[in-house]
Amino acid sequence: MVKLDRAASRLVKAVAVILAIACMNFVLIRMAPGDPVAVMAGEAAMTDQAYLDELRARFGLDRPVHEQLLVYLSNVATLDFGTSYRQGRPVADIILERLPATLVLTITAFVISLALGITAGVIAARRPGGWVDTVVSTLALAFYATPLFWVGLMAILLFSLELGWLPAFGMHGATPPTGGFAYLAEVAKHLVLPAMTLGLFYTGVYARLTRAQMLEVQSQDFVRTARAKGLTEPRVERAHVLRNALLPVVTMAGVQAGHLVGGTILVETVFAWPGIGRLAFNALLQRDYSVLLGVFLVTSTMVVVINLLTDLVYGLIDPRIRFER
C-alpha cells in the first residue's frame, strides 16, 4: 500500500511538471517574433486584412492569449494537439508519423553510448596510468569536446562520399524494399552514421565517469575484503566494483537521455533523418506553432518518463535504495 502511494505521488508530480512545461512552452511560443498568419498570407499572395482576419479566426489566434492557453490545455487533456497551420492536418497524426524514426535513432544511440562508454571505462580502470587508459581517456575527451555537427559532416565525407560504405541521408532509399528483413536491413544501414554521431558524444561522458567511479570503488574496504576472501578478480570487478560504480552512471544516463532527444534536432537535420527533431526545426522556420508545441510537449513527456524509469533502475541495481516520496 505504501509503495502504491509513493508511485501515485510520483505520477502526480510528473503530471504537474508536464502541465507546467506545456504552459511555459505556450507562453514562450506566443512571445516569439513572427506572425504565422502573415507568413501564410504572404506565401498565398493574399495580404488583404479580411483574409488575415479569416485565418486568425480559423486557427483561434484572434482570441486573447489566456483564452488560447485554456483552449490549448483542454485540448491537450484529450490528446488533441490542434491542427498544423501549414499542412492542415492534425498535429498528433504528423508527430505519430515522425516519432518512430526519432525513437529508433535515440534508443540506438543511447544503447551504443552506454555499451561503449561503460566498456571503455571498465577497461581503462583496470590499469590506471597505462597506455590503454591514456588512449581511452584521450578518445573520450575528444568525443566529448567535438561538436556533433562537425562529427556528422566528417562522417558523411569519409564513409559516404570518400569510401562509399554507408548512405549519407534519409532513413531509406528512394524506393525502400518491400520485404520485412530487407527493409530492416536498409534502415539499419542508414542508421549507422546518425546513431554513431549522436552516441559518440555521450560515449565519452560515460567512459570517463565509469573509469572515475571504478577507481573510487576499488579503493574501498568492502572490495579489499572481497579480495581477501579469495574471490576471483573478474567476480570482484563484476559483483562488487562495477555494480556500485554504475549508480552515478545511471543517474547521468537518465539525465542525458532527455538531452539525446534534443540532440536529434541537429543530427536529424544533418542526415535528413525524418524524425520529430527535423520536424520541429522545419516548424520553427515555417512559424507552424501548433506543430512546434506538440513536439515540445511530446519530448518533455518523454524526458519525464525516462526520469521515472531511471528511478526504477536504481532499485534494480541497488535494492538498498528506497524512495520515501
Short mmCIF file of C-alpha atoms in Angstrom, two decimals:
data_model
loop_
_atom_site.label_atom_id
_atom_site.label_comp_id
_atom_site.label_asym_id
_atom_site.label_seq_id
_atom_site.Cartn_x
_atom_site.Cartn_y
_atom_site.Cartn_z
CA MET A 1 0.00 0.00 0.00
CA VAL A 2 2.82 2.38 0.88
CA LYS A 3 4.59 1.60 -2.40
CA LEU A 4 1.40 2.36 -4.34
CA ASP A 5 1.05 5.70 -2.53
CA ARG A 6 4.65 6.58 -3.39
CA ALA A 7 4.12 5.63 -7.01
CA ALA A 8 0.91 7.68 -7.17
CA SER A 9 2.70 10.65 -5.62
CA ARG A 10 5.48 10.49 -8.20
CA LEU A 11 2.95 10.21 -11.04
CA VAL A 12 1.06 13.26 -9.76
CA LYS A 13 4.32 15.23 -9.62
CA ALA A 14 5.18 14.09 -13.15
CA VAL A 15 1.80 15.26 -14.46
CA ALA A 16 2.24 18.61 -12.69
CA VAL A 17 5.68 19.04 -14.29
CA ILE A 18 4.30 18.26 -17.75
CA LEU A 19 1.44 20.73 -17.22
CA ALA A 20 3.86 23.46 -16.16
CA ILE A 21 6.08 22.78 -19.18
CA ALA A 22 3.06 22.92 -21.51
CA CYS A 23 2.05 26.32 -20.11
CA MET A 24 5.59 27.68 -20.30
CA ASN A 25 6.07 26.47 -23.88
CA PHE A 26 2.78 28.04 -24.96
CA VAL A 27 3.65 31.43 -23.46
CA LEU A 28 7.19 31.42 -24.89
CA ILE A 29 5.94 30.47 -28.36
CA ARG A 30 3.38 33.27 -28.29
CA MET A 31 6.09 35.73 -27.25
CA ALA A 32 8.36 34.71 -30.14
CA PRO A 33 8.65 37.20 -33.02
CA GLY A 34 6.85 36.47 -36.26
CA ASP A 35 3.21 36.04 -37.23
CA PRO A 36 2.25 32.65 -38.75
CA VAL A 37 -0.83 34.21 -40.33
CA ALA A 38 1.24 36.87 -42.07
CA VAL A 39 3.65 34.19 -43.33
CA MET A 40 0.84 32.03 -44.74
CA ALA A 41 -0.90 35.00 -46.30
CA GLY A 42 2.32 36.23 -47.86
CA GLU A 43 3.03 32.87 -49.45
CA ALA A 44 -0.53 32.78 -50.82
CA ALA A 45 -0.14 36.36 -52.15
CA MET A 46 -3.27 37.32 -50.16
CA THR A 47 -2.37 40.25 -47.95
CA ASP A 48 -5.73 41.96 -47.56
CA GLN A 49 -6.95 42.43 -43.99
CA ALA A 50 -10.12 40.37 -44.49
CA TYR A 51 -8.11 37.29 -45.42
CA LEU A 52 -5.79 37.80 -42.44
CA ASP A 53 -8.77 38.09 -40.09
CA GLU A 54 -10.28 34.93 -41.57
CA LEU A 55 -7.07 32.96 -40.97
CA ARG A 56 -6.77 34.20 -37.39
CA ALA A 57 -10.37 33.24 -36.68
CA ARG A 58 -9.87 29.80 -38.26
CA PHE A 59 -6.90 28.95 -36.03
CA GLY A 60 -8.21 30.72 -32.93
CA LEU A 61 -5.47 33.34 -32.98
CA ASP A 62 -7.95 36.21 -32.68
CA ARG A 63 -8.68 35.36 -29.04
CA PRO A 64 -6.77 36.71 -26.01
CA VAL A 65 -3.70 34.73 -25.05
CA HIS A 66 -5.17 33.42 -21.80
CA GLU A 67 -8.22 32.07 -23.66
CA GLN A 68 -5.95 30.41 -26.23
CA LEU A 69 -3.99 28.81 -23.37
CA LEU A 70 -7.13 27.42 -21.73
CA VAL A 71 -8.36 26.01 -25.03
CA TYR A 72 -4.94 24.51 -25.71
CA LEU A 73 -4.76 22.83 -22.29
CA SER A 74 -8.28 21.45 -22.56
CA ASN A 75 -7.47 20.02 -25.98
CA VAL A 76 -4.19 18.53 -24.77
CA ALA A 77 -6.06 16.77 -21.96
CA THR A 78 -7.91 14.83 -24.68
CA LEU A 79 -4.65 14.30 -26.67
CA ASP A 80 -5.76 16.85 -29.26
CA PHE A 81 -2.68 18.90 -30.17
CA GLY A 82 -4.51 21.07 -32.69
CA THR A 83 -4.12 21.42 -36.44
CA SER A 84 -0.99 22.30 -38.35
CA TYR A 85 -1.16 25.79 -39.83
CA ARG A 86 0.89 24.70 -42.82
CA GLN A 87 -0.32 21.20 -43.59
CA GLY A 88 -3.91 21.46 -42.42
CA ARG A 89 -3.63 18.09 -40.67
CA PRO A 90 -3.93 17.08 -37.01
CA VAL A 91 -0.63 17.65 -35.22
CA ALA A 92 -0.95 14.32 -33.41
CA ASP A 93 -1.02 12.46 -36.74
CA ILE A 94 2.06 14.32 -38.00
CA ILE A 95 4.01 13.60 -34.82
CA LEU A 96 3.00 9.93 -34.77
CA GLU A 97 4.34 9.57 -38.31
CA ARG A 98 7.73 11.01 -37.30
CA LEU A 99 8.06 9.69 -33.73
CA PRO A 100 9.11 6.09 -34.61
CA ALA A 101 12.11 7.37 -36.58
CA THR A 102 13.26 9.50 -33.64
CA LEU A 103 12.75 6.66 -31.16
CA VAL A 104 14.81 4.30 -33.33
CA LEU A 105 17.62 6.86 -33.58
CA THR A 106 17.68 7.88 -29.91
CA ILE A 107 17.35 4.36 -28.48
CA THR A 108 20.10 3.06 -30.77
CA ALA A 109 22.40 5.97 -29.90
CA PHE A 110 21.62 5.53 -26.20
CA VAL A 111 22.45 1.81 -26.24
CA ILE A 112 25.63 2.41 -28.25
CA SER A 113 26.84 5.16 -25.93
CA LEU A 114 26.13 3.18 -22.76
CA ALA A 115 27.66 -0.07 -24.05
CA LEU A 116 30.80 1.55 -25.47
CA GLY A 117 31.20 4.05 -22.64
CA ILE A 118 30.87 1.58 -19.76
CA THR A 119 33.06 -1.00 -21.51
CA ALA A 120 35.77 1.57 -22.25
CA GLY A 121 35.62 2.91 -18.68
CA VAL A 122 35.99 -0.58 -17.17
CA ILE A 123 38.94 -1.38 -19.42
CA ALA A 124 40.66 1.93 -18.63
CA ALA A 125 40.20 1.46 -14.86
CA ARG A 126 41.93 -1.93 -14.81
CA ARG A 127 45.37 -0.38 -15.29
CA PRO A 128 45.18 3.34 -14.48
CA GLY A 129 48.01 5.32 -15.99
CA GLY A 130 48.78 2.65 -18.62
CA TRP A 131 48.69 3.15 -22.35
CA VAL A 132 45.16 1.73 -22.65
CA ASP A 133 43.93 4.16 -20.01
CA THR A 134 45.66 7.03 -21.82
CA VAL A 135 44.13 6.11 -25.18
CA VAL A 136 40.62 5.67 -23.74
CA SER A 137 40.78 8.93 -21.77
CA THR A 138 42.09 10.86 -24.78
CA LEU A 139 39.42 9.49 -27.12
CA ALA A 140 36.70 10.10 -24.54
CA LEU A 141 37.77 13.72 -24.16
CA ALA A 142 37.93 14.14 -27.94
CA PHE A 143 34.42 12.72 -28.39
CA TYR A 144 33.09 14.99 -25.65
CA ALA A 145 34.74 18.15 -26.99
CA THR A 146 33.91 17.73 -30.68
CA PRO A 147 30.68 19.39 -31.93
CA LEU A 148 28.04 16.96 -33.17
CA PHE A 149 27.52 18.72 -36.50
CA TRP A 150 31.24 18.54 -37.30
CA VAL A 151 31.36 14.82 -36.50
CA GLY A 152 28.32 14.26 -38.70
CA LEU A 153 29.74 16.18 -41.63
CA MET A 154 33.13 14.46 -41.38
CA ALA A 155 31.41 11.06 -41.17
CA ILE A 156 29.47 11.85 -44.35
CA LEU A 157 32.62 12.98 -46.16
CA LEU A 158 34.62 9.90 -45.11
CA PHE A 159 32.22 6.96 -45.02
CA SER A 160 29.72 8.10 -47.66
CA LEU A 161 31.49 10.28 -50.22
CA GLU A 162 35.08 9.03 -49.97
CA LEU A 163 34.70 5.32 -49.13
CA GLY A 164 31.10 4.79 -50.22
CA TRP A 165 30.42 2.35 -47.40
CA LEU A 166 27.30 3.90 -45.91
CA PRO A 167 24.46 6.11 -47.15
CA ALA A 168 24.58 9.74 -46.07
CA PHE A 169 20.99 10.88 -45.88
CA GLY A 170 17.49 9.68 -45.10
CA MET A 171 16.07 6.65 -43.36
CA HIS A 172 15.97 4.52 -46.51
CA GLY A 173 16.45 4.83 -50.24
CA ALA A 174 14.07 6.47 -52.70
CA THR A 175 12.38 3.11 -53.28
CA PRO A 176 12.56 1.19 -49.97
CA PRO A 177 12.43 -2.63 -50.10
CA THR A 178 9.02 -4.16 -49.51
CA GLY A 179 10.20 -7.24 -47.62
CA GLY A 180 10.39 -7.08 -43.82
CA PHE A 181 14.00 -8.19 -43.34
CA ALA A 182 15.20 -6.29 -46.41
CA TYR A 183 13.53 -3.12 -45.14
CA LEU A 184 15.08 -3.51 -41.67
CA ALA A 185 18.50 -4.03 -43.24
CA GLU A 186 18.02 -0.88 -45.33
CA VAL A 187 17.03 1.19 -42.28
CA ALA A 188 19.91 -0.25 -40.24
CA LYS A 189 22.40 0.74 -42.94
CA HIS A 190 21.08 4.32 -42.97
CA LEU A 191 21.02 4.36 -39.15
CA VAL A 192 24.72 3.72 -38.59
CA LEU A 193 26.10 7.22 -39.23
CA PRO A 194 23.46 9.30 -37.38
CA ALA A 195 23.33 6.90 -34.41
CA MET A 196 27.12 6.79 -34.05
CA THR A 197 27.35 10.58 -34.42
CA LEU A 198 24.75 11.13 -31.70
CA GLY A 199 26.13 8.38 -29.45
CA LEU A 200 29.85 9.22 -29.56
CA PHE A 201 29.43 12.41 -27.52
CA TYR A 202 27.78 10.52 -24.66
CA THR A 203 30.20 7.63 -25.03
CA GLY A 204 32.97 9.95 -23.88
CA VAL A 205 30.91 11.08 -20.88
CA TYR A 206 30.09 7.53 -19.73
CA ALA A 207 33.64 6.30 -20.30
CA ARG A 208 35.21 9.00 -18.13
CA LEU A 209 32.53 8.70 -15.44
CA THR A 210 32.73 4.90 -15.30
CA ARG A 211 36.52 4.98 -15.06
CA ALA A 212 36.44 7.53 -12.22
CA GLN A 213 33.80 5.61 -10.28
CA MET A 214 35.55 2.26 -10.77
CA LEU A 215 38.80 3.68 -9.37
CA GLU A 216 36.96 5.19 -6.42
CA VAL A 217 35.08 1.99 -5.54
CA GLN A 218 38.20 -0.19 -5.93
CA SER A 219 39.85 1.60 -3.00
CA GLN A 220 37.01 0.96 -0.57
CA ASP A 221 37.15 -1.54 2.29
CA PHE A 222 34.45 -3.96 1.12
CA VAL A 223 36.35 -4.53 -2.14
CA ARG A 224 39.56 -5.34 -0.28
CA THR A 225 37.56 -7.67 1.96
CA ALA A 226 36.14 -9.47 -1.07
CA ARG A 227 39.63 -9.98 -2.46
CA ALA A 228 40.88 -11.20 0.94
CA LYS A 229 38.15 -13.84 0.95
CA GLY A 230 39.66 -15.33 -2.18
CA LEU A 231 37.12 -14.16 -4.77
CA THR A 232 38.43 -14.06 -8.30
CA GLU A 233 39.23 -10.68 -9.78
CA PRO A 234 36.52 -10.87 -12.52
CA ARG A 235 33.90 -11.64 -9.87
CA VAL A 236 35.08 -8.81 -7.62
CA GLU A 237 35.02 -6.43 -10.56
CA ARG A 238 31.58 -7.51 -11.75
CA ALA A 239 29.69 -8.11 -8.49
CA HIS A 240 31.25 -5.50 -6.20
CA VAL A 241 33.07 -2.79 -8.10
CA LEU A 242 31.03 -2.35 -11.27
CA ARG A 243 27.65 -2.68 -9.61
CA ASN A 244 28.40 0.11 -7.14
CA ALA A 245 30.14 2.24 -9.76
CA LEU A 246 27.11 2.14 -12.06
CA LEU A 247 24.82 4.22 -9.84
CA PRO A 248 26.30 7.62 -10.87
CA VAL A 249 26.40 6.40 -14.47
CA VAL A 250 22.70 5.54 -14.34
CA THR A 251 22.00 8.98 -12.87
CA MET A 252 23.89 10.65 -15.70
CA ALA A 253 22.26 8.39 -18.30
CA GLY A 254 18.80 9.25 -17.04
CA VAL A 255 19.53 12.97 -17.29
CA GLN A 256 21.22 12.78 -20.66
CA ALA A 257 18.60 10.53 -22.22
CA GLY A 258 16.49 13.66 -22.38
CA HIS A 259 19.38 15.52 -23.97
CA LEU A 260 19.50 12.84 -26.65
CA VAL A 261 16.00 13.80 -27.74
CA GLY A 262 17.10 17.42 -28.02
CA GLY A 263 20.29 16.44 -29.81
CA THR A 264 18.32 14.74 -32.54
CA ILE A 265 17.30 18.14 -33.94
CA LEU A 266 20.87 18.77 -35.09
CA VAL A 267 21.65 15.19 -36.12
CA GLU A 268 18.37 14.71 -37.97
CA THR A 269 18.95 17.95 -39.86
CA VAL A 270 22.49 16.98 -40.87
CA PHE A 271 21.49 13.48 -42.01
CA ALA A 272 17.96 14.37 -43.26
CA TRP A 273 16.55 11.82 -40.82
CA PRO A 274 12.72 12.04 -40.87
CA GLY A 275 12.11 12.36 -37.13
CA ILE A 276 10.45 14.87 -34.84
CA GLY A 277 13.71 16.79 -34.38
CA ARG A 278 13.76 17.74 -38.05
CA LEU A 279 10.00 18.31 -37.87
CA ALA A 280 10.50 20.83 -35.04
CA PHE A 281 13.25 22.62 -36.98
CA ASN A 282 11.05 22.96 -40.07
CA ALA A 283 8.06 24.03 -37.96
CA LEU A 284 10.17 26.77 -36.39
CA LEU A 285 11.23 28.11 -39.77
CA GLN A 286 7.64 27.98 -41.03
CA ARG A 287 6.14 29.50 -37.85
CA ASP A 288 3.94 26.41 -37.51
CA TYR A 289 3.42 26.91 -33.80
CA SER A 290 0.89 24.09 -33.33
CA VAL A 291 3.39 21.51 -34.56
CA LEU A 292 6.17 23.10 -32.50
CA LEU A 293 4.08 22.99 -29.32
CA GLY A 294 3.15 19.37 -30.00
CA VAL A 295 6.78 18.35 -30.46
CA PHE A 296 7.82 20.19 -27.29
CA LEU A 297 5.08 18.50 -25.28
CA VAL A 298 5.89 15.02 -26.58
CA THR A 299 9.62 15.39 -25.96
CA SER A 300 9.02 16.84 -22.48
CA THR A 301 6.78 13.89 -21.63
CA MET A 302 9.46 11.51 -22.86
CA VAL A 303 12.05 13.15 -20.61
CA VAL A 304 9.77 12.91 -17.54
CA VAL A 305 9.00 9.25 -18.26
CA ILE A 306 12.70 8.48 -18.72
CA ASN A 307 13.47 10.01 -15.32
CA LEU A 308 10.75 7.89 -13.69
CA LEU A 309 12.25 4.78 -15.29
CA THR A 310 15.69 5.83 -14.06
CA ASP A 311 14.39 5.81 -10.50
CA LEU A 312 13.15 2.24 -11.02
CA VAL A 313 16.53 1.16 -12.38
CA TYR A 314 18.17 2.44 -9.17
CA GLY A 315 16.27 -0.16 -7.19
CA LEU A 316 17.28 -2.94 -9.57
CA ILE A 317 20.99 -2.05 -9.34
CA ASP A 318 20.98 -1.48 -5.58
CA PRO A 319 17.96 -2.88 -3.66
CA ARG A 320 19.01 -0.87 -0.58
CA ILE A 321 17.78 2.31 -2.26
CA ARG A 322 14.24 3.26 -1.30
CA PHE A 323 12.30 6.39 -2.18
CA GLU A 324 10.30 7.91 0.63
CA ARG A 325 8.37 10.25 -1.67
#
